[in-house]
């Protein structure tokens, strides 16, 4: 075979797609009870949107973005994440004029040129919510509770919710200064990336995966010791709301967000069963993003999670129930006249919402009933020469083997019989 799927991507085949769909519909239901509505944005956007939102020097923009130019030499990018497009759309469509608070959710593929590994792909499927227009700490707790409810409905119980506060821009200034003081004496032992970033982005050093840098990070000052009074109060309130809403959590001061527009609450959902790629969702408040991409200042909070790791979590926890679809009725036609007469009946039953399977290449009773059995059909609808002549049809329950003959015009009664 000449053609192969691109590295880092995957097909969702019928043996998994039903489960995929179940994840989607469960998420729709949970989003709905919290009052979040769906937003669908394009898969590609102007590259500049992500350069502005993620920062030109970020790994996303420098190494991971799929960029292309169109025929008019305009630069576009396949979206590497979902928040910037939502913010772009919110501003462009003046959603702030319609309501003070806007609650949105999205779902769809994102793209990053990354090293593929278990649970990490170049095209990955994300879901997420954005609450735009309020800085109230209740909403920080609400989005965390929404994700917690979603996981609970899926039956995932051993998930750890970790929260932190990264403060506001003022808090960050003090913290950055403390980090520079801490790291500067050790700079020679650190990697070139960290050496380059200590002046401009000292918080990035906490995120570095190089062993020597990581070891130094253990004793680095904590962000929580550098919160000013309002940010401290905000964090306390978020924790209170989570307690009241019965969402279990632990505080992890090491959660840092690589991007500057994040403020206050940051959180992650961790599944330890997954090994190195153990984060199944993450998010936080991003009160600085709207200004950064050129809008007015609007507070917002959200999270994003990946379906791939969710699916891995469900498989590991042995939570798969349900399966692929099987027919309600298998249509058995014997002879040319019956073959012609059965098609209008099939159309009526399908119109009533029943899954009717029909395979005209099988012509004998034996082969058709065998196929019905193989597909685990609940009923067989049998039409032979006698039935055509008397305008009747035989409905056979394939579990109890009970057979009932109906006038073929009584489709309502036939449908009712098979409910
Ligand atoms: Zn602050
Ligand atoms: Zn480093």
CSV table of C-alpha atoms in Angstrom, one decimal, residues 88-366:
chain,number,residue,atom,x,y,z
A,88,UNK,CA,-10.7,36.4,18.3
A,89,UNK,CA,-14.3,35.5,17.5
A,90,UNK,CA,-15.7,37.0,20.7
A,91,UNK,CA,-14.1,40.3,19.9
A,92,UNK,CA,-14.8,40.2,16.2
A,93,UNK,CA,-18.5,39.5,16.7
A,94,UNK,CA,-18.9,41.9,19.6
A,95,UNK,CA,-20.3,39.2,21.9
A,96,UNK,CA,-19.6,41.6,24.8
A,97,UNK,CA,-22.4,43.8,23.6
A,98,UNK,CA,-24.9,40.9,23.9
A,99,UNK,CA,-24.2,39.8,27.5
A,100,UNK,CA,-21.9,40.7,30.4
A,101,UNK,CA,-21.0,37.1,30.8
A,102,UNK,CA,-20.5,34.7,27.9
A,103,UNK,CA,-20.1,31.0,28.5
A,104,UNK,CA,-18.8,29.0,25.5
A,105,UNK,CA,-17.5,25.5,24.8
A,106,UNK,CA,-15.7,24.1,21.8
A,107,UNK,CA,-14.6,20.8,20.5
A,108,UNK,CA,-12.4,19.8,17.6
A,109,UNK,CA,-9.0,19.0,16.2
A,110,UNK,CA,-5.9,21.0,17.1
A,111,UNK,CA,-2.5,20.7,15.5
A,112,UNK,CA,1.1,20.7,16.8
A,113,UNK,CA,4.3,19.5,15.3
A,114,UNK,CA,5.4,17.6,18.4
A,115,UNK,CA,7.3,14.3,19.0
A,116,UNK,CA,4.5,11.7,18.9
A,117,UNK,CA,4.2,9.4,22.0
A,118,UNK,CA,1.5,7.6,23.9
A,119,UNK,CA,-1.4,10.1,24.3
A,120,UNK,CA,0.3,12.8,22.3
A,121,UNK,CA,-0.4,13.4,18.7
A,122,UNK,CA,0.2,16.0,16.0
A,123,UNK,CA,-3.5,16.2,15.3
A,124,UNK,CA,-5.3,15.9,18.6
A,125,UNK,CA,-8.9,16.4,19.6
A,126,UNK,CA,-9.6,19.0,22.2
A,127,UNK,CA,-12.7,20.1,24.2
A,128,UNK,CA,-12.8,23.1,26.4
A,129,UNK,CA,-14.8,25.9,27.9
A,130,UNK,CA,-14.3,29.6,28.1
A,131,UNK,CA,-16.1,31.9,30.6
A,132,UNK,CA,-15.7,35.5,29.4
A,133,UNK,CA,-16.6,38.7,31.2
A,134,UNK,CA,-16.1,38.1,35.0
A,135,UNK,CA,-13.3,38.1,37.5
A,136,UNK,CA,-15.5,36.6,40.2
A,137,UNK,CA,-13.8,33.6,41.9
A,138,UNK,CA,-17.0,31.6,41.8
A,139,UNK,CA,-16.4,31.2,38.1
A,140,UNK,CA,-12.9,29.8,38.6
A,141,UNK,CA,-14.6,27.2,40.7
A,142,UNK,CA,-17.4,26.7,38.2
A,143,UNK,CA,-15.2,25.7,35.3
A,144,UNK,CA,-13.2,23.4,37.5
A,145,UNK,CA,-16.5,21.8,38.8
A,146,UNK,CA,-17.7,21.4,35.2
A,147,UNK,CA,-14.7,19.4,34.2
A,148,UNK,CA,-14.9,17.4,37.5
A,149,UNK,CA,-18.5,16.6,36.7
A,150,UNK,CA,-17.7,15.5,33.2
A,151,UNK,CA,-15.0,13.1,34.5
A,152,UNK,CA,-17.4,11.8,37.2
A,153,UNK,CA,-20.1,11.1,34.6
A,154,UNK,CA,-17.6,9.1,32.7
A,155,UNK,CA,-16.9,7.1,35.8
A,156,UNK,CA,-13.3,8.4,36.2
A,157,UNK,CA,-12.7,8.7,39.9
A,158,UNK,CA,-9.0,8.6,40.5
A,159,UNK,CA,-8.3,12.0,39.1
A,160,UNK,CA,-6.3,14.5,41.0
A,161,UNK,CA,-7.3,18.2,40.7
A,162,UNK,CA,-4.3,20.4,41.3
A,163,UNK,CA,-4.7,24.2,41.7
A,164,UNK,CA,-2.4,27.1,42.1
A,165,UNK,CA,-2.4,30.9,41.7
A,166,UNK,CA,0.0,32.7,39.5
A,167,UNK,CA,-1.2,36.1,40.7
A,168,UNK,CA,-1.6,39.2,38.6
A,169,UNK,CA,1.0,41.2,36.6
A,170,UNK,CA,2.0,43.1,39.8
A,171,UNK,CA,2.5,39.9,41.8
A,172,UNK,CA,4.4,38.4,38.8
A,173,UNK,CA,6.9,41.3,38.8
A,174,UNK,CA,7.9,40.6,42.4
A,175,UNK,CA,8.1,36.8,41.8
A,176,UNK,CA,10.2,37.2,38.7
A,177,UNK,CA,12.7,39.3,40.7
A,178,UNK,CA,12.8,36.6,43.4
A,179,UNK,CA,13.4,33.9,40.7
A,180,UNK,CA,16.3,35.9,39.2
A,181,UNK,CA,17.9,36.3,42.6
A,182,UNK,CA,17.5,32.5,43.2
A,183,UNK,CA,18.7,31.2,39.8
A,184,UNK,CA,21.5,33.7,39.0
A,185,UNK,CA,24.2,32.0,41.1
A,186,UNK,CA,23.4,28.7,39.5
A,187,UNK,CA,23.3,29.9,35.9
A,188,UNK,CA,26.4,28.1,34.7
A,189,UNK,CA,24.9,24.7,35.5
A,190,UNK,CA,21.7,25.4,33.6
A,191,UNK,CA,20.8,24.8,29.9
A,192,UNK,CA,21.2,27.5,27.2
A,193,UNK,CA,17.4,28.0,27.0
A,194,UNK,CA,17.2,28.9,30.7
A,195,UNK,CA,20.3,31.1,30.5
A,196,UNK,CA,18.7,33.0,27.6
A,197,UNK,CA,15.3,33.3,29.4
A,198,UNK,CA,16.3,34.3,32.9
A,199,UNK,CA,16.1,38.1,32.2
A,200,UNK,CA,12.9,38.1,30.1
A,201,UNK,CA,10.9,35.0,31.3
A,202,UNK,CA,12.3,33.7,34.6
A,203,UNK,CA,9.1,31.7,35.3
A,204,UNK,CA,9.8,29.6,32.2
A,205,UNK,CA,12.9,28.2,34.1
A,206,UNK,CA,10.5,26.4,36.4
A,207,UNK,CA,9.1,24.5,33.5
A,208,UNK,CA,12.4,23.3,32.0
A,209,UNK,CA,12.7,19.6,31.6
A,210,UNK,CA,16.5,19.4,31.5
A,211,UNK,CA,17.5,17.4,34.6
A,212,UNK,CA,19.9,19.9,36.1
A,213,UNK,CA,17.4,22.7,35.7
A,214,UNK,CA,14.6,20.6,37.0
A,215,UNK,CA,16.6,19.7,40.1
A,216,UNK,CA,17.3,23.4,40.8
A,217,UNK,CA,13.6,24.2,40.4
A,218,UNK,CA,12.7,22.0,43.5
A,219,UNK,CA,14.0,24.7,45.9
A,220,UNK,CA,12.9,27.7,43.9
A,221,UNK,CA,10.7,30.3,45.6
A,222,UNK,CA,7.0,29.6,45.5
A,223,UNK,CA,4.6,31.8,43.6
A,224,UNK,CA,2.1,31.6,46.5
A,225,UNK,CA,4.6,33.6,48.7
A,226,UNK,CA,4.5,36.5,46.3
A,227,UNK,CA,0.7,37.1,46.0
A,228,UNK,CA,-0.5,40.6,46.8
A,229,UNK,CA,-3.6,41.0,49.0
A,230,UNK,CA,-6.3,40.9,46.3
A,231,UNK,CA,-4.8,37.9,44.6
A,232,UNK,CA,-4.4,36.1,47.9
A,233,UNK,CA,-8.0,36.8,48.7
A,234,UNK,CA,-9.1,35.6,45.2
A,235,UNK,CA,-7.3,32.3,45.6
A,236,UNK,CA,-8.8,31.8,49.1
A,237,UNK,CA,-12.3,32.3,47.7
A,238,UNK,CA,-11.7,29.9,44.8
A,239,UNK,CA,-10.6,27.2,47.4
A,240,UNK,CA,-13.7,28.0,49.5
A,241,UNK,CA,-16.1,27.6,46.6
A,242,UNK,CA,-14.5,24.3,45.6
A,243,UNK,CA,-14.9,23.1,49.1
A,244,UNK,CA,-18.6,24.1,49.1
A,245,UNK,CA,-19.1,22.6,45.7
A,246,UNK,CA,-17.5,19.3,46.9
A,247,UNK,CA,-14.7,19.3,44.3
A,248,UNK,CA,-11.6,17.7,45.9
A,249,UNK,CA,-8.3,19.4,45.1
A,250,UNK,CA,-4.8,19.8,46.2
A,251,UNK,CA,-2.7,23.0,46.0
A,252,UNK,CA,0.4,22.6,43.9
A,253,UNK,CA,2.5,25.7,43.8
A,254,UNK,CA,4.6,24.2,41.0
A,255,UNK,CA,1.9,24.6,38.4
A,256,UNK,CA,3.2,27.3,36.1
A,257,UNK,CA,1.7,28.5,32.9
A,258,UNK,CA,4.1,29.1,30.1
A,259,UNK,CA,2.2,32.1,28.8
A,260,UNK,CA,2.2,35.6,30.1
A,261,UNK,CA,-1.5,36.3,29.8
A,262,UNK,CA,-2.4,33.8,32.6
A,263,UNK,CA,-3.4,35.4,35.9
A,264,UNK,CA,-4.6,34.1,39.2
A,265,UNK,CA,-6.0,30.6,39.2
A,266,UNK,CA,-4.2,27.8,37.3
A,267,UNK,CA,-5.2,24.2,37.5
A,268,UNK,CA,-4.6,20.7,36.1
A,269,UNK,CA,-6.4,17.4,36.1
A,270,UNK,CA,-3.9,14.6,36.6
A,271,UNK,CA,-4.4,10.9,36.1
A,272,UNK,CA,-1.4,9.0,37.5
A,273,UNK,CA,-2.3,5.9,35.7
A,274,UNK,CA,-1.1,7.4,32.4
A,275,UNK,CA,2.6,7.7,33.1
A,276,UNK,CA,4.6,10.6,31.8
A,277,UNK,CA,1.8,12.2,29.8
A,278,UNK,CA,-0.5,12.3,32.9
A,279,UNK,CA,-2.3,15.6,32.5
A,280,UNK,CA,-5.8,15.1,31.0
A,281,UNK,CA,-7.0,18.7,31.2
A,282,UNK,CA,-5.6,22.1,32.3
A,283,UNK,CA,-6.7,25.6,32.4
A,284,UNK,CA,-6.8,28.9,34.2
A,285,UNK,CA,-7.7,32.5,34.3
A,286,UNK,CA,-6.4,34.6,31.5
A,287,UNK,CA,-7.3,38.2,32.3
A,288,UNK,CA,-4.4,39.4,30.2
A,289,UNK,CA,-5.2,37.8,26.9
A,290,UNK,CA,-7.8,40.2,25.4
A,291,UNK,CA,-5.5,43.1,25.8
A,292,UNK,CA,-2.6,41.2,24.4
A,293,UNK,CA,-4.3,40.5,21.1
A,294,UNK,CA,-5.5,44.0,20.8
A,295,UNK,CA,-8.9,44.2,22.4
A,296,UNK,CA,-10.0,45.9,25.5
A,297,UNK,CA,-9.3,44.3,28.9
A,298,UNK,CA,-11.9,41.6,29.6
A,299,UNK,CA,-11.4,39.0,32.4
A,300,UNK,CA,-11.9,35.3,31.4
A,301,UNK,CA,-11.2,31.8,32.5
A,302,UNK,CA,-11.3,28.4,30.8
A,303,UNK,CA,-9.8,25.0,30.4
A,304,UNK,CA,-9.0,22.5,27.7
A,305,UNK,CA,-8.7,18.7,27.7
A,306,UNK,CA,-7.8,16.1,25.2
A,307,UNK,CA,-10.0,13.2,24.1
A,308,UNK,CA,-7.0,10.9,23.5
A,309,UNK,CA,-5.9,10.8,27.1
A,310,UNK,CA,-9.5,10.7,28.2
A,311,UNK,CA,-10.0,7.6,26.1
A,312,UNK,CA,-6.8,6.0,27.5
A,313,UNK,CA,-8.0,6.8,31.0
A,314,UNK,CA,-11.3,5.1,30.4
A,315,UNK,CA,-9.7,2.1,28.9
A,316,UNK,CA,-7.2,1.8,31.8
A,317,UNK,CA,-10.0,2.1,34.3
A,318,UNK,CA,-12.0,-0.6,32.5
A,319,UNK,CA,-15.0,1.6,32.1
A,320,UNK,CA,-16.1,0.8,28.6
A,321,UNK,CA,-19.7,-0.2,28.3
A,322,UNK,CA,-21.9,-0.3,25.3
A,323,UNK,CA,-20.6,-0.9,21.9
A,324,UNK,CA,-21.1,-0.8,18.2
A,325,UNK,CA,-24.6,-0.6,16.8
A,326,UNK,CA,-26.6,-3.8,15.9
A,327,UNK,CA,-29.8,-3.9,13.7
A,328,UNK,CA,-33.2,-3.6,15.2
A,329,UNK,CA,-34.5,-5.6,12.2
A,330,UNK,CA,-32.9,-7.7,9.5
A,331,UNK,CA,-35.0,-7.7,6.3
A,332,UNK,CA,-35.2,-11.2,4.7
A,333,UNK,CA,-36.6,-11.3,1.2
A,334,UNK,CA,-37.1,-14.5,-0.8
A,335,UNK,CA,-37.6,-14.3,-4.5
A,336,UNK,CA,-37.7,-11.3,-6.9
A,337,UNK,CA,-41.3,-10.2,-6.0
A,338,UNK,CA,-40.4,-10.1,-2.3
A,339,UNK,CA,-37.2,-8.3,-3.0
A,340,UNK,CA,-39.2,-5.5,-4.7
A,341,UNK,CA,-42.0,-5.5,-2.1
A,342,UNK,CA,-39.7,-5.3,0.9
A,343,UNK,CA,-38.0,-2.0,0.0
A,344,UNK,CA,-41.0,0.3,0.7
A,345,UNK,CA,-41.4,-1.5,4.1
A,346,UNK,CA,-37.8,-1.0,4.9
A,347,UNK,CA,-38.1,2.7,4.1
A,348,UNK,CA,-41.1,3.0,6.4
A,349,UNK,CA,-39.3,1.3,9.3
A,350,UNK,CA,-36.2,3.4,8.8
A,351,UNK,CA,-38.4,6.5,8.7
A,352,UNK,CA,-39.7,5.4,12.1
A,353,UNK,CA,-36.2,5.4,13.5
A,354,UNK,CA,-35.4,1.7,13.3
A,355,UNK,CA,-32.1,0.4,12.1
A,356,UNK,CA,-33.0,-2.0,9.3
A,357,UNK,CA,-30.3,-4.1,7.7
A,358,UNK,CA,-30.8,-5.5,4.2
A,359,UNK,CA,-28.3,-7.3,2.0
A,360,UNK,CA,-29.7,-8.1,-1.5
A,361,UNK,CA,-26.7,-10.3,-2.4
A,362,UNK,CA,-28.0,-12.9,0.1
A,363,UNK,CA,-31.0,-14.7,-1.4
A,364,UNK,CA,-31.7,-17.8,0.7
A,365,UNK,CA,-33.5,-17.9,4.0
A,366,UNK,CA,-30.6,-19.7,5.6
